[in-house]
mmCIF file of C-alpha atoms and ligand atoms in Angstrom:
data_model
loop_
_atom_site.group_PDB
_atom_site.id
_atom_site.type_symbol
_atom_site.label_atom_id
_atom_site.label_comp_id
_atom_site.label_asym_id
_atom_site.label_seq_id
_atom_site.Cartn_x
_atom_site.Cartn_y
_atom_site.Cartn_z
ATOM 1 C CA MET A 1 -91.412 21.718 -83.271
ATOM 2 C CA ILE A 2 -91.895 19.000 -80.653
ATOM 3 C CA VAL A 3 -88.972 16.706 -79.896
ATOM 4 C CA VAL A 4 -89.256 14.134 -77.130
ATOM 5 C CA ALA A 5 -85.928 12.546 -76.161
ATOM 6 C CA ILE A 6 -86.154 9.047 -74.692
ATOM 7 C CA ASP A 7 -82.842 7.803 -73.319
ATOM 8 C CA GLY A 8 -81.930 4.900 -71.085
ATOM 9 C CA PRO A 9 -80.221 1.519 -70.954
ATOM 10 C CA ALA A 10 -81.104 -1.618 -72.947
ATOM 11 C CA GLY A 11 -84.396 -3.238 -71.971
ATOM 12 C CA ALA A 12 -85.817 -0.203 -70.173
ATOM 13 C CA GLY A 13 -88.777 -0.231 -72.557
ATOM 14 C CA LYS A 14 -87.666 2.667 -74.759
ATOM 15 C CA SER A 15 -88.881 1.307 -78.106
ATOM 16 C CA THR A 16 -92.294 0.143 -76.946
ATOM 17 C CA ILE A 17 -92.933 3.347 -75.060
ATOM 18 C CA ALA A 18 -91.483 5.716 -77.654
ATOM 19 C CA LYS A 19 -93.540 4.110 -80.449
ATOM 20 C CA ALA A 20 -96.784 4.268 -78.464
ATOM 21 C CA LEU A 21 -96.072 7.843 -77.388
ATOM 22 C CA ALA A 22 -95.342 8.934 -80.973
ATOM 23 C CA LYS A 23 -98.685 7.516 -82.069
ATOM 24 C CA LYS A 24 -100.533 9.391 -79.331
ATOM 25 C CA LEU A 25 -98.775 12.653 -80.062
ATOM 26 C CA ASN A 26 -99.136 12.190 -83.806
ATOM 27 C CA LEU A 27 -95.382 12.408 -84.259
ATOM 28 C CA ARG A 28 -92.904 10.191 -86.060
ATOM 29 C CA TYR A 29 -90.647 7.831 -84.117
ATOM 30 C CA LEU A 30 -86.896 7.478 -84.618
ATOM 31 C CA ASP A 31 -84.868 4.585 -83.195
ATOM 32 C CA THR A 32 -81.271 5.850 -83.239
ATOM 33 C CA GLY A 33 -79.975 2.523 -81.887
ATOM 34 C CA ALA A 34 -81.160 0.941 -85.143
ATOM 35 C CA MET A 35 -78.869 3.355 -87.009
ATOM 36 C CA TYR A 36 -75.808 2.227 -84.990
ATOM 37 C CA ARG A 37 -76.916 -1.356 -85.557
ATOM 38 C CA ALA A 38 -77.285 -0.842 -89.319
ATOM 39 C CA VAL A 39 -73.756 0.553 -89.609
ATOM 40 C CA THR A 40 -72.503 -2.428 -87.575
ATOM 41 C CA PHE A 41 -74.400 -4.794 -89.874
ATOM 42 C CA ALA A 42 -72.815 -3.231 -92.968
ATOM 43 C CA ALA A 43 -69.331 -3.368 -91.380
ATOM 44 C CA LEU A 44 -69.734 -7.057 -90.461
ATOM 45 C CA ASN A 45 -71.004 -7.828 -93.972
ATOM 46 C CA ARG A 46 -67.842 -6.309 -95.384
ATOM 47 C CA ASN A 47 -65.715 -8.278 -92.916
ATOM 48 C CA LEU A 48 -64.253 -5.077 -91.556
ATOM 49 C CA ASP A 49 -62.259 -5.081 -88.364
ATOM 50 C CA LEU A 50 -64.511 -3.194 -85.915
ATOM 51 C CA SER A 51 -61.541 -1.274 -84.595
ATOM 52 C CA ALA A 52 -60.851 0.146 -88.095
ATOM 53 C CA GLU A 53 -62.360 3.486 -87.099
ATOM 54 C CA SER A 54 -62.118 5.390 -90.339
ATOM 55 C CA ALA A 55 -63.259 2.495 -92.539
ATOM 56 C CA ILE A 56 -66.372 2.124 -90.389
ATOM 57 C CA ALA A 57 -66.938 5.863 -90.272
ATOM 58 C CA GLU A 58 -66.858 5.847 -94.056
ATOM 59 C CA ILE A 59 -69.827 3.465 -94.053
ATOM 60 C CA ALA A 60 -71.681 5.831 -91.701
ATOM 61 C CA SER A 61 -70.998 8.801 -93.957
ATOM 62 C CA GLN A 62 -71.440 7.163 -97.371
ATOM 63 C CA CYS A 63 -74.311 4.736 -96.836
ATOM 64 C CA VAL A 64 -77.849 5.380 -98.003
ATOM 65 C CA MET A 65 -80.083 4.669 -95.025
ATOM 66 C CA HIS A 66 -83.869 4.569 -95.053
ATOM 67 C CA ILE A 67 -85.365 4.255 -91.614
ATOM 68 C CA ASP A 68 -88.995 4.187 -90.623
ATOM 69 C CA ASP A 69 -91.081 2.806 -87.756
ATOM 70 C CA ASP A 70 -90.789 -0.838 -88.787
ATOM 71 C CA SER A 71 -87.825 -1.209 -91.084
ATOM 72 C CA ILE A 72 -84.302 -0.124 -91.867
ATOM 73 C CA ILE A 73 -82.674 -0.421 -95.255
ATOM 74 C CA ILE A 74 -78.986 0.240 -95.716
ATOM 75 C CA ASP A 75 -77.485 0.497 -99.192
ATOM 76 C CA GLY A 76 -80.506 -1.264 -100.618
ATOM 77 C CA VAL A 77 -80.318 -4.216 -98.174
ATOM 78 C CA ASP A 78 -83.199 -4.726 -95.757
ATOM 79 C CA ALA A 79 -81.429 -5.080 -92.400
ATOM 80 C CA THR A 80 -84.557 -4.996 -90.228
ATOM 81 C CA GLN A 81 -84.200 -8.562 -88.945
ATOM 82 C CA ALA A 82 -80.433 -8.918 -89.009
ATOM 83 C CA ILE A 83 -79.784 -5.862 -86.840
ATOM 84 C CA ARG A 84 -81.591 -7.609 -83.959
ATOM 85 C CA GLY A 85 -79.475 -10.767 -84.268
ATOM 86 C CA GLN A 86 -76.780 -11.797 -81.798
ATOM 87 C CA GLU A 87 -73.868 -10.963 -84.070
ATOM 88 C CA VAL A 88 -74.874 -7.320 -84.449
ATOM 89 C CA THR A 89 -76.033 -7.035 -80.832
ATOM 90 C CA ARG A 90 -72.631 -8.190 -79.559
ATOM 91 C CA ALA A 91 -70.677 -5.883 -81.869
ATOM 92 C CA VAL A 92 -72.728 -2.696 -81.847
ATOM 93 C CA SER A 93 -71.469 -1.090 -78.653
ATOM 94 C CA VAL A 94 -67.930 -1.165 -80.078
ATOM 95 C CA VAL A 95 -69.113 0.699 -83.170
ATOM 96 C CA ALA A 96 -71.007 3.105 -80.903
ATOM 97 C CA THR A 97 -67.716 4.136 -79.242
ATOM 98 C CA ASN A 98 -66.409 5.351 -82.627
ATOM 99 C CA SER A 99 -66.579 9.169 -82.462
ATOM 100 C CA LEU A 100 -66.464 9.583 -86.225
ATOM 101 C CA VAL A 101 -69.489 7.333 -86.564
ATOM 102 C CA ARG A 102 -71.280 9.205 -83.769
ATOM 103 C CA THR A 103 -70.714 12.583 -85.404
ATOM 104 C CA GLU A 104 -72.048 11.300 -88.703
ATOM 105 C CA LEU A 105 -75.131 9.616 -87.235
ATOM 106 C CA ARG A 106 -75.920 12.619 -85.041
ATOM 107 C CA GLY A 107 -76.057 14.776 -88.171
ATOM 108 C CA ARG A 108 -78.390 12.292 -89.823
ATOM 109 C CA GLN A 109 -80.615 12.189 -86.718
ATOM 110 C CA ARG A 110 -80.957 15.990 -86.631
ATOM 111 C CA GLN A 111 -81.703 16.078 -90.327
ATOM 112 C CA TRP A 112 -84.346 13.353 -89.978
ATOM 113 C CA VAL A 113 -86.099 15.274 -87.195
ATOM 114 C CA SER A 114 -86.033 18.517 -89.104
ATOM 115 C CA GLU A 115 -87.405 16.804 -92.233
ATOM 116 C CA HIS A 116 -90.193 15.176 -90.221
ATOM 117 C CA GLY A 117 -91.119 18.301 -88.249
ATOM 118 C CA GLY A 118 -90.127 16.828 -84.847
ATOM 119 C CA GLY A 119 -90.441 13.361 -83.400
ATOM 120 C CA VAL A 120 -90.053 10.985 -80.509
ATOM 121 C CA VAL A 121 -86.395 9.994 -80.605
ATOM 122 C CA GLU A 122 -84.931 7.148 -78.577
ATOM 123 C CA GLY A 123 -81.281 6.436 -77.871
ATOM 124 C CA ARG A 124 -78.565 7.045 -75.314
ATOM 125 C CA ASP A 125 -77.387 10.608 -76.004
ATOM 126 C CA ILE A 126 -80.526 12.223 -77.380
ATOM 127 C CA GLY A 127 -81.287 14.588 -74.487
ATOM 128 C CA SER A 128 -77.622 15.124 -73.600
ATOM 129 C CA VAL A 129 -76.074 15.741 -77.029
ATOM 130 C CA VAL A 130 -78.294 15.322 -80.086
ATOM 131 C CA PHE A 131 -81.245 17.460 -78.942
ATOM 132 C CA PRO A 132 -80.191 19.366 -75.809
ATOM 133 C CA ASP A 133 -83.211 21.671 -76.335
ATOM 134 C CA ALA A 134 -85.768 18.876 -76.635
ATOM 135 C CA THR A 135 -89.316 19.705 -75.529
ATOM 136 C CA LEU A 136 -89.077 16.924 -72.951
ATOM 137 C CA LYS A 137 -86.247 14.605 -71.919
ATOM 138 C CA VAL A 138 -87.124 11.270 -70.394
ATOM 139 C CA TYR A 139 -84.643 8.864 -68.845
ATOM 140 C CA LEU A 140 -86.278 5.434 -68.817
ATOM 141 C CA THR A 141 -84.915 2.761 -66.578
ATOM 142 C CA ALA A 142 -85.842 -0.600 -65.018
ATOM 143 C CA SER A 143 -84.135 -3.065 -62.708
ATOM 144 C CA PRO A 144 -81.427 -5.221 -64.355
ATOM 145 C CA MET A 145 -83.417 -8.448 -63.889
ATOM 146 C CA VAL A 146 -86.598 -6.956 -65.370
ATOM 147 C CA ARG A 147 -84.571 -5.717 -68.351
ATOM 148 C CA ALA A 148 -82.973 -9.127 -68.915
ATOM 149 C CA LYS A 149 -86.347 -10.896 -68.679
ATOM 150 C CA ARG A 150 -87.844 -8.521 -71.257
ATOM 151 C CA ARG A 151 -85.035 -9.295 -73.690
ATOM 152 C CA VAL A 152 -85.500 -13.040 -73.160
ATOM 153 C CA ALA A 153 -89.257 -12.687 -73.780
ATOM 154 C CA GLN A 154 -88.459 -10.817 -77.032
ATOM 155 C CA SER A 155 -85.659 -12.910 -78.448
ATOM 156 C CA GLY A 156 -85.198 -15.984 -76.205
ATOM 157 C CA GLY A 157 -81.967 -17.071 -74.503
ATOM 158 C CA ASP A 158 -80.782 -17.719 -71.006
ATOM 159 C CA VAL A 159 -81.746 -14.987 -68.550
ATOM 160 C CA GLU A 160 -78.471 -15.064 -66.585
ATOM 161 C CA LEU A 161 -76.422 -14.894 -69.774
ATOM 162 C CA ILE A 162 -78.527 -12.066 -71.209
ATOM 163 C CA ALA A 163 -78.281 -10.191 -67.878
ATOM 164 C CA ALA A 164 -74.488 -10.447 -68.057
ATOM 165 C CA GLU A 165 -74.443 -9.239 -71.679
ATOM 166 C CA ILE A 166 -76.720 -6.314 -70.843
ATOM 167 C CA ALA A 167 -74.488 -5.363 -67.909
ATOM 168 C CA GLU A 168 -71.435 -5.412 -70.165
ATOM 169 C CA ARG A 169 -73.174 -3.276 -72.800
ATOM 170 C CA ASP A 170 -74.439 -0.812 -70.133
ATOM 171 C CA GLN A 171 -70.903 -0.499 -68.847
ATOM 172 C CA ARG A 172 -69.525 0.186 -72.333
ATOM 173 C CA ASP A 173 -72.330 2.625 -73.199
ATOM 174 C CA SER A 174 -71.949 4.604 -69.959
ATOM 175 C CA SER A 175 -68.173 4.717 -69.794
ATOM 176 C CA ARG A 176 -67.252 5.687 -73.355
ATOM 177 C CA SER A 177 -65.682 9.115 -73.672
ATOM 178 C CA ASP A 178 -67.914 10.404 -76.484
ATOM 179 C CA SER A 179 -71.512 11.067 -75.435
ATOM 180 C CA PRO A 180 -71.915 8.299 -72.855
ATOM 181 C CA LEU A 181 -75.314 7.162 -71.639
ATOM 182 C CA MET A 182 -76.166 9.579 -68.835
ATOM 183 C CA LYS A 183 -79.057 11.167 -67.052
ATOM 184 C CA THR A 184 -79.130 14.924 -67.667
ATOM 185 C CA SER A 185 -80.161 17.212 -64.816
ATOM 186 C CA ASP A 186 -83.195 18.390 -66.784
ATOM 187 C CA SER A 187 -84.531 14.923 -67.619
ATOM 188 C CA VAL A 188 -87.416 13.144 -65.942
ATOM 189 C CA THR A 189 -86.568 9.640 -64.746
ATOM 190 C CA VAL A 190 -89.267 7.003 -65.149
ATOM 191 C CA ASP A 191 -88.696 3.518 -63.718
ATOM 192 C CA THR A 192 -90.750 1.107 -65.829
ATOM 193 C CA SER A 193 -90.063 -2.033 -63.731
ATOM 194 C CA ASP A 194 -93.535 -2.273 -62.230
ATOM 195 C CA ILE A 195 -95.653 0.102 -64.303
ATOM 196 C CA PRO A 196 -97.719 -1.089 -67.297
ATOM 197 C CA VAL A 197 -96.740 0.407 -70.664
ATOM 198 C CA ASP A 198 -99.970 2.375 -71.170
ATOM 199 C CA GLU A 199 -99.587 4.062 -67.784
ATOM 200 C CA VAL A 200 -96.015 5.081 -68.577
ATOM 201 C CA VAL A 201 -97.126 6.435 -71.962
ATOM 202 C CA ASP A 202 -100.018 8.408 -70.414
ATOM 203 C CA HIS A 203 -97.675 9.812 -67.792
ATOM 204 C CA ILE A 204 -95.137 10.977 -70.391
ATOM 205 C CA GLU A 205 -97.896 12.412 -72.583
ATOM 206 C CA ARG A 206 -99.027 14.567 -69.651
ATOM 207 C CA LEU A 207 -95.448 15.704 -69.100
ATOM 208 C CA VAL A 208 -95.156 16.701 -72.774
ATOM 209 C CA ASP A 209 -98.407 18.680 -72.548
ATOM 210 C CA ALA A 210 -97.177 20.441 -69.409
ATOM 211 C CA GLN A 211 -93.866 21.341 -71.084
ATOM 212 C CA ARG A 212 -95.606 22.713 -74.162
ATOM 213 C CA LEU A 213 -97.857 24.836 -71.982
ATOM 214 C CA ASN A 214 -94.860 26.055 -69.988
ATOM 215 C CA LYS A 215 -92.976 27.019 -73.117
ATOM 216 C CA ARG A 216 -96.014 28.837 -74.535
ATOM 217 C CA VAL A 217 -96.412 30.816 -71.278
ATOM 218 C CA SER A 218 -92.749 31.766 -71.088
ATOM 219 C CA ASN A 219 -92.524 32.850 -74.776
HETATM 220 O O1 DC B 1 -80.947 0.747 -78.190
HETATM 221 P P1 DC B 1 -80.130 -0.337 -78.876
HETATM 222 O O2 DC B 1 -79.866 -1.549 -78.024
HETATM 223 O O3 DC B 1 -80.701 -0.715 -80.207
HETATM 224 O O4 DC B 1 -78.716 0.357 -79.160
HETATM 225 C C1 DC B 1 -77.705 -0.318 -79.831
HETATM 226 C C2 DC B 1 -76.348 0.199 -79.373
HETATM 227 O O5 DC B 1 -76.128 1.509 -79.864
HETATM 228 C C3 DC B 1 -76.123 0.230 -77.871
HETATM 229 O O6 DC B 1 -74.841 -0.291 -77.580
HETATM 230 C C4 DC B 1 -76.145 1.692 -77.538
HETATM 231 C C5 DC B 1 -75.770 2.379 -78.812
HETATM 232 N N1 DC B 1 -76.468 3.646 -79.000
HETATM 233 C C6 DC B 1 -75.768 4.784 -78.760
HETATM 234 O O7 DC B 1 -74.611 4.724 -78.355
HETATM 235 N N2 DC B 1 -76.353 5.992 -78.952
HETATM 236 C C7 DC B 1 -77.619 6.069 -79.367
HETATM 237 N N3 DC B 1 -78.181 7.275 -79.559
HETATM 238 C C8 DC B 1 -78.366 4.898 -79.600
HETATM 239 C C9 DC B 1 -77.760 3.682 -79.390
#
């Protein structure tokens, strides 16, 4: 089973690259950030206090979530658009520090991959915690200004403000005690600041091929 883990901070190009790579490798693509966002969306809809850890964890464990390449439906509500809105974006990193939620979503992520026979999985803790034995682990990064500009091009806003928000989210994602965003020693770092998407995808595809060959030789 092939699992490619794509981790890295916001705006590094994970979604674009992971989707394109999945297509090339004929694998499914899983956006684990969308799962944290969907739980946040459901919690906000219920007017829950985001620090109410067990109430929010209950959503993560009880909800019915359908996720595919272009949509996410939680408890029958299509949350595809709303999870990209400012309200969810501002709140999600708080929900992502909730260990009970993380445990629950990790289980769902592993189950999804096993049901789909592998996949290209993007997130923050995929190579470090969710799939430590992934075929290939990629840590995607880009300079803070490039990342902020990409977000502005996607969803509008003021670049300085977005840069500050991204920096705050990076800080929260990398300093939380449970599965923080980190580069593992066995991951390949790719800086996407100045490289076109198709070149990055081709490069990662070659790395996946090399890993598969390596594993076949050593087995
Ligand atoms: O990739 P994104 O911006 O959609 O992620 C949303 C939030 O969820 C972000 O604060 C990081 C967090 N996240 C996480 O902690 N672990 C993951 N595997 C994926 C996302």
